[in-house]
């Protein structure tokens, strides 16, 4: 209940699971069965290219096709993939959505998205105003909206949730990582009363038949409550703002370095693409060089190929963050 009160929009109900992938699976099943319970055949799902929503089959299906999904591609259900929105392609994307939603036997059931930042896809960032346009267009087409905030939730984008940057609101939201502060496995899928009501029936066949052994286990829920206590403290909000400011200052300092191909920031997420002369890739060999370089300096970073990103805990000190910046500058000069 405490979480529902601070979520954007009108999230009224919660379904507990035990990780981010499962939170997404539940969201997809909610949407597909929502239409089934209402007597409509809507089975097509809309998602962004290069998305990452998890490693279970449904979550893989709505994630971008890649080397990680290749062994299973023939078993993943068909998804309508679109580019991230921008000023140049927004009208074309809306046309693509309209076309997909009106095809015979493949009307769109839902649109799932990582709001503002694609995490594992390379920390790709896009503007709230264009996501708003897509969401509003989907709403007009009767397409349900799923915001996957497993990565972006709990302050990462500078606000409590990435959807707080939007004027449009989702029908369903997914959470995990920040829910317990990383201490325990817990997943959560929230939805509006409208979604819930489609399952509320004396007809037991309309039940959402989903449940795991450790769903909503008391220890994980206690950890989530304790984590939320800390998250809602004024000091946490101040720390998030402090990290944002420090990231911005550092980005301005190194953005013109010849080895920095691109640097981008959303809230406490800072990502820089290392200029290697090759295409950006998760499998770029520079990844191991950078990882061990920082590890020897006492810093744990997980480069996505040639993309370094800083995703600090909110309790990090200014001195610690400055040290990380200094080692990145040294790496730029020495590697």
Coordinates of C-alpha atoms in Angstrom, one line a residue:
X1 CA 0.0 0.0 0.0
X2 CA 2.8 2.4 0.8
X3 CA 4.3 1.9 -2.7
X4 CA 1.0 2.2 -4.5
X5 CA 0.5 5.6 -2.8
X6 CA 3.6 7.1 -4.4
X7 CA 3.4 5.5 -7.8
X8 CA 2.4 7.7 -10.8
X9 CA -1.0 7.3 -12.3
X10 CA -3.7 5.1 -10.8
X11 CA -2.0 1.9 -9.8
X12 CA -4.4 0.2 -7.4
X13 CA -3.5 -3.4 -7.2
X14 CA -0.2 -5.4 -6.7
X15 CA 0.8 -8.9 -7.7
X16 CA 4.0 -10.2 -6.0
X17 CA 6.6 -12.4 -7.5
X18 CA 10.3 -12.9 -7.0
X19 CA 12.4 -11.2 -9.7
X20 CA 12.3 -8.7 -12.6
X21 CA 11.8 -11.2 -15.4
X22 CA 8.8 -12.7 -13.5
X23 CA 7.3 -9.3 -12.9
X24 CA 7.4 -8.8 -16.6
X25 CA 6.0 -12.3 -17.3
X26 CA 3.1 -11.5 -15.0
X27 CA 2.5 -8.1 -16.7
X28 CA 2.4 -9.8 -20.2
X29 CA 0.0 -12.5 -18.9
X30 CA -2.2 -9.8 -17.3
X31 CA -2.5 -8.0 -20.6
X32 CA -3.1 -11.0 -22.8
X33 CA -5.6 -12.5 -20.4
X34 CA -7.3 -9.1 -19.9
X35 CA -8.4 -9.2 -23.5
X36 CA -9.2 -12.9 -23.4
X37 CA -11.5 -12.3 -20.3
X38 CA -13.2 -9.5 -22.2
X39 CA -13.9 -11.7 -25.1
X40 CA -11.4 -10.0 -27.5
X41 CA -8.7 -11.6 -29.5
X42 CA -5.6 -9.4 -29.0
X43 CA -2.4 -11.3 -29.0
X44 CA 0.2 -9.0 -30.5
X45 CA 2.7 -7.1 -28.4
X46 CA 4.6 -3.9 -29.2
X47 CA 8.1 -3.3 -27.9
X48 CA 11.2 -1.3 -28.6
X49 CA 14.1 -2.7 -30.6
X50 CA 17.2 -3.5 -28.4
X51 CA 15.0 -3.7 -25.3
X52 CA 15.8 -5.9 -22.4
X53 CA 13.0 -7.2 -20.2
X54 CA 14.5 -10.4 -18.7
X55 CA 15.6 -13.9 -19.4
X56 CA 12.5 -16.0 -19.1
X57 CA 10.7 -16.9 -22.3
X58 CA 8.0 -14.2 -22.3
X59 CA 10.5 -11.6 -21.2
X60 CA 13.0 -12.7 -23.9
X61 CA 10.3 -12.5 -26.5
X62 CA 9.7 -8.8 -25.9
X63 CA 13.4 -8.1 -25.7
X64 CA 15.5 -7.3 -28.7
X65 CA 16.7 -10.2 -30.7
X66 CA 20.5 -10.7 -30.1
X67 CA 23.2 -13.2 -29.5
X68 CA 21.6 -13.8 -26.1
X69 CA 18.3 -14.9 -27.5
X70 CA 19.6 -16.6 -30.7
X71 CA 19.4 -20.2 -29.5
X72 CA 15.7 -19.7 -28.6
X73 CA 14.5 -17.3 -31.4
X74 CA 12.4 -20.0 -33.2
X75 CA 10.5 -20.5 -29.9
X76 CA 9.8 -16.9 -29.0
X77 CA 6.4 -15.4 -30.0
X78 CA 6.2 -12.8 -32.6
X79 CA 6.5 -9.2 -31.5
X80 CA 6.1 -5.8 -33.3
X81 CA 9.3 -4.0 -32.7
X82 CA 9.8 -0.2 -33.2
X83 CA 12.7 2.2 -32.9
X84 CA 13.1 4.5 -29.9
X85 CA 11.2 7.7 -30.6
X86 CA 12.7 11.0 -31.6
X87 CA 11.8 14.1 -33.4
X88 CA 12.5 12.6 -36.8
X89 CA 10.6 9.3 -36.5
X90 CA 7.7 9.9 -34.2
X91 CA 5.1 10.3 -36.9
X92 CA 6.3 7.2 -38.7
X93 CA 6.2 5.2 -35.4
X94 CA 2.6 6.2 -34.7
X95 CA 1.7 5.1 -38.3
X96 CA 3.4 1.8 -37.7
X97 CA 1.5 1.3 -34.4
X98 CA -1.8 2.1 -36.1
X99 CA -1.1 -0.3 -38.9
X100 CA -0.2 -3.1 -36.5
X101 CA -3.2 -2.6 -34.4
X102 CA -5.6 -2.9 -37.3
X103 CA -4.2 -6.0 -39.0
X104 CA -6.6 -8.9 -39.1
X105 CA -6.0 -11.4 -36.3
X106 CA -3.1 -9.5 -34.8
X107 CA -4.5 -6.5 -33.1
X108 CA -2.1 -5.1 -30.5
X109 CA -2.7 -6.2 -26.9
X110 CA -0.1 -4.0 -25.2
X111 CA 3.0 -1.9 -25.5
X112 CA 5.9 -2.7 -23.1
X113 CA 8.8 -0.3 -22.6
X114 CA 11.7 0.7 -20.4
X115 CA 10.8 4.4 -19.8
X116 CA 13.5 6.9 -20.8
X117 CA 16.5 4.5 -20.5
X118 CA 17.2 1.1 -22.1
X119 CA 19.6 -0.4 -19.5
X120 CA 21.2 -3.6 -20.9
X121 CA 20.6 -2.4 -24.4
X122 CA 23.5 0.0 -23.9
X123 CA 22.1 2.7 -21.6
X124 CA 20.3 4.2 -24.6
X125 CA 18.3 7.3 -23.5
X126 CA 15.4 9.0 -25.1
X127 CA 13.1 12.0 -24.3
X128 CA 10.0 11.8 -22.2
X129 CA 7.9 14.0 -24.7
X130 CA 8.2 11.4 -27.4
X131 CA 7.4 8.5 -25.2
X132 CA 4.3 10.6 -24.1
X133 CA 3.3 10.8 -27.7
X134 CA 3.6 7.1 -28.3
X135 CA 1.7 6.3 -25.1
X136 CA -1.1 8.7 -25.9
X137 CA -1.3 7.2 -29.4
X138 CA -1.4 3.6 -28.0
X139 CA -4.1 4.7 -25.6
X140 CA -6.2 6.0 -28.6
X141 CA -5.7 2.6 -30.3
X142 CA -6.9 0.8 -27.1
X143 CA -3.5 -0.7 -26.5
X144 CA -2.6 -1.4 -22.8
X145 CA 0.7 0.2 -21.5
X146 CA 3.3 -1.7 -19.5
X147 CA 6.1 0.4 -17.9
X148 CA 9.1 -1.9 -17.0
X149 CA 10.7 0.1 -14.2
X150 CA 12.8 -2.8 -12.9
X151 CA 15.9 -0.8 -13.8
X152 CA 14.7 2.8 -13.9
X153 CA 12.6 2.8 -10.7
X154 CA 13.4 4.1 -7.2
X155 CA 15.2 7.3 -8.1
X156 CA 17.5 6.2 -10.9
X157 CA 16.2 8.8 -13.4
X158 CA 16.3 11.7 -10.9
X159 CA 12.6 11.3 -9.9
X160 CA 11.1 8.6 -7.8
X161 CA 10.1 6.7 -11.0
X162 CA 10.8 7.2 -14.6
X163 CA 7.1 7.5 -15.3
X164 CA 7.1 10.6 -13.0
X165 CA 8.7 12.4 -16.0
X166 CA 5.6 11.6 -18.1
X167 CA 2.1 13.1 -18.3
X168 CA 0.7 9.9 -19.7
X169 CA 0.4 7.0 -17.3
X170 CA 0.8 3.2 -17.7
X171 CA -1.8 0.5 -17.0
X172 CA 0.7 -1.8 -15.5
X173 CA 4.2 -1.3 -13.9
X174 CA 7.0 -3.8 -13.1
X175 CA 9.5 -3.5 -10.3
X176 CA 12.3 -5.6 -8.7
X177 CA 15.9 -4.4 -8.3
X178 CA 15.4 -1.3 -6.1
X179 CA 12.4 -2.8 -4.3
X180 CA 14.5 -4.3 -1.6
X181 CA 17.6 -2.3 -2.1
X182 CA 19.2 -5.4 -3.6
X183 CA 19.1 -7.4 -0.3
X184 CA 16.4 -10.0 -1.2
X185 CA 14.7 -11.4 -4.2
X186 CA 11.3 -9.8 -4.8
X187 CA 9.3 -8.8 -7.8
X188 CA 6.2 -6.7 -8.1
X189 CA 3.6 -6.1 -10.9
X190 CA 1.1 -3.3 -10.2
X191 CA -2.0 -2.5 -12.2
X192 CA -5.0 -0.2 -12.4
X193 CA -8.5 -1.1 -11.1
X194 CA -9.6 -1.5 -14.7
X195 CA -7.2 -4.4 -15.3
X196 CA -8.0 -6.0 -12.0
X197 CA -11.8 -5.9 -12.7
X198 CA -11.3 -8.0 -15.8
X199 CA -10.2 -10.9 -13.5
X200 CA -12.8 -10.3 -10.7
X201 CA -15.5 -12.8 -11.5
X202 CA -17.4 -15.8 -10.1
X203 CA -16.1 -17.6 -13.2
X204 CA -12.9 -19.2 -11.9
X205 CA -11.6 -19.6 -15.5
X206 CA -11.0 -15.8 -15.4
X207 CA -8.4 -16.2 -12.6
X208 CA -4.8 -15.2 -13.2
X209 CA -3.3 -18.6 -12.6
X210 CA 0.2 -17.6 -11.6
X211 CA 2.1 -18.3 -8.4
X212 CA 5.6 -19.2 -7.3
X213 CA 6.9 -20.8 -4.1
X214 CA 8.5 -17.6 -2.8
X215 CA 5.9 -15.2 -4.0
X216 CA 5.6 -12.3 -1.5
X217 CA 7.6 -14.2 1.1
X218 CA 7.6 -12.2 4.4
X219 CA 11.4 -11.7 4.8
X220 CA 11.6 -10.1 1.3
X221 CA 8.6 -8.0 2.0
X222 CA 10.1 -6.8 5.3
X223 CA 13.3 -5.9 3.4
X224 CA 11.3 -4.0 0.9
X225 CA 9.6 -2.0 3.7
X226 CA 12.9 -1.2 5.3
X227 CA 14.4 -0.1 1.9
X228 CA 11.4 2.1 1.3
X229 CA 11.8 3.8 4.6
X230 CA 15.3 4.8 3.5
X231 CA 14.2 5.7 -0.1
X232 CA 11.6 8.1 1.2
X233 CA 13.9 10.0 3.5
X234 CA 14.7 13.6 2.5
X235 CA 18.4 12.7 2.7
X236 CA 18.0 10.2 -0.1
X237 CA 16.4 12.8 -2.4
X238 CA 19.3 15.2 -1.6
X239 CA 21.8 12.4 -2.4
X240 CA 20.2 11.7 -5.7
X241 CA 20.3 15.4 -6.6
X242 CA 24.0 15.6 -5.5
X243 CA 24.9 12.6 -7.7
X244 CA 23.0 14.1 -10.7
X245 CA 25.0 17.3 -10.3
X246 CA 28.4 15.6 -10.0
X247 CA 27.6 13.4 -13.0
X248 CA 26.7 16.5 -15.1
X249 CA 29.9 18.3 -14.1
X250 CA 32.0 15.3 -15.0
X251 CA 30.3 14.8 -18.3
X252 CA 30.9 18.4 -19.3
X253 CA 34.6 18.0 -18.3
X254 CA 35.3 14.9 -20.5
X255 CA 32.8 15.2 -23.3
X256 CA 35.3 16.5 -25.8
X257 CA 38.0 13.9 -25.1
X258 CA 39.0 12.2 -28.4
X259 CA 38.3 8.8 -26.9
X260 CA 34.8 9.7 -25.8
X261 CA 32.5 8.9 -28.7
X262 CA 29.4 9.8 -26.7
X263 CA 28.4 10.6 -23.2
X264 CA 24.8 10.7 -21.9
X265 CA 23.1 11.1 -18.6
X266 CA 19.6 10.6 -17.1
X267 CA 19.4 11.2 -13.3
X268 CA 22.0 9.1 -11.5
X269 CA 22.8 7.1 -14.7
X270 CA 25.9 8.3 -16.5
X271 CA 27.1 6.4 -19.6
X272 CA 30.0 7.0 -21.9
X273 CA 30.8 5.3 -25.1
X274 CA 34.5 4.6 -25.7
X275 CA 35.8 5.4 -29.1
X276 CA 37.4 2.2 -30.4
X277 CA 37.2 2.5 -34.2
X278 CA 34.7 -0.4 -34.2
X279 CA 31.0 -0.5 -33.9
X280 CA 29.6 -0.4 -30.4
X281 CA 29.1 -4.0 -29.2
X282 CA 28.5 -5.9 -26.0
X283 CA 31.3 -8.2 -27.1
X284 CA 33.9 -5.5 -27.7
X285 CA 37.2 -6.8 -26.3
X286 CA 37.7 -3.5 -24.5
X287 CA 35.2 -4.6 -21.9
X288 CA 37.6 -7.0 -20.2
X289 CA 40.5 -4.5 -20.3
X290 CA 38.3 -1.8 -18.7
X291 CA 36.7 -4.1 -16.1
X292 CA 40.0 -5.4 -14.7
X293 CA 41.6 -1.9 -14.9
X294 CA 38.9 -0.5 -12.6
X295 CA 38.9 -3.6 -10.4
X296 CA 42.6 -3.2 -9.7
X297 CA 41.7 0.4 -8.6
X298 CA 39.1 -1.0 -6.2
X299 CA 36.1 0.0 -8.4
X300 CA 33.5 -2.4 -9.6
X301 CA 32.1 -1.3 -12.9
X302 CA 30.5 -3.6 -15.5
X303 CA 31.1 -2.1 -18.9
X304 CA 28.6 -3.1 -21.6
X305 CA 31.3 -3.8 -24.2
X306 CA 32.8 -0.4 -24.9
X307 CA 30.2 1.5 -22.9
X308 CA 31.1 2.4 -19.4
X309 CA 28.3 3.4 -17.1
X310 CA 28.3 4.7 -13.5
X311 CA 25.3 3.6 -11.5
X312 CA 26.2 4.5 -7.9
X313 CA 24.3 3.7 -4.7
X314 CA 22.8 6.8 -3.3
X315 CA 24.9 6.5 -0.1
X316 CA 28.1 7.0 -2.1
X317 CA 30.2 9.9 -0.9
X318 CA 31.4 12.8 -3.0
X319 CA 35.0 11.7 -2.4
X320 CA 34.3 8.2 -3.6
X321 CA 32.5 9.4 -6.7
X322 CA 35.3 11.8 -7.5
X323 CA 37.8 9.0 -7.2
X324 CA 35.8 7.0 -9.8
X325 CA 35.8 10.0 -12.1
X326 CA 39.6 10.4 -11.7
X327 CA 40.2 6.7 -12.6
X328 CA 38.0 7.0 -15.7
X329 CA 40.1 10.0 -16.7
X330 CA 43.3 8.0 -16.1
X331 CA 41.9 5.2 -18.2
X332 CA 41.1 7.6 -21.0
X333 CA 44.8 8.6 -21.1
X334 CA 46.4 5.2 -20.4
X335 CA 44.3 2.6 -22.3

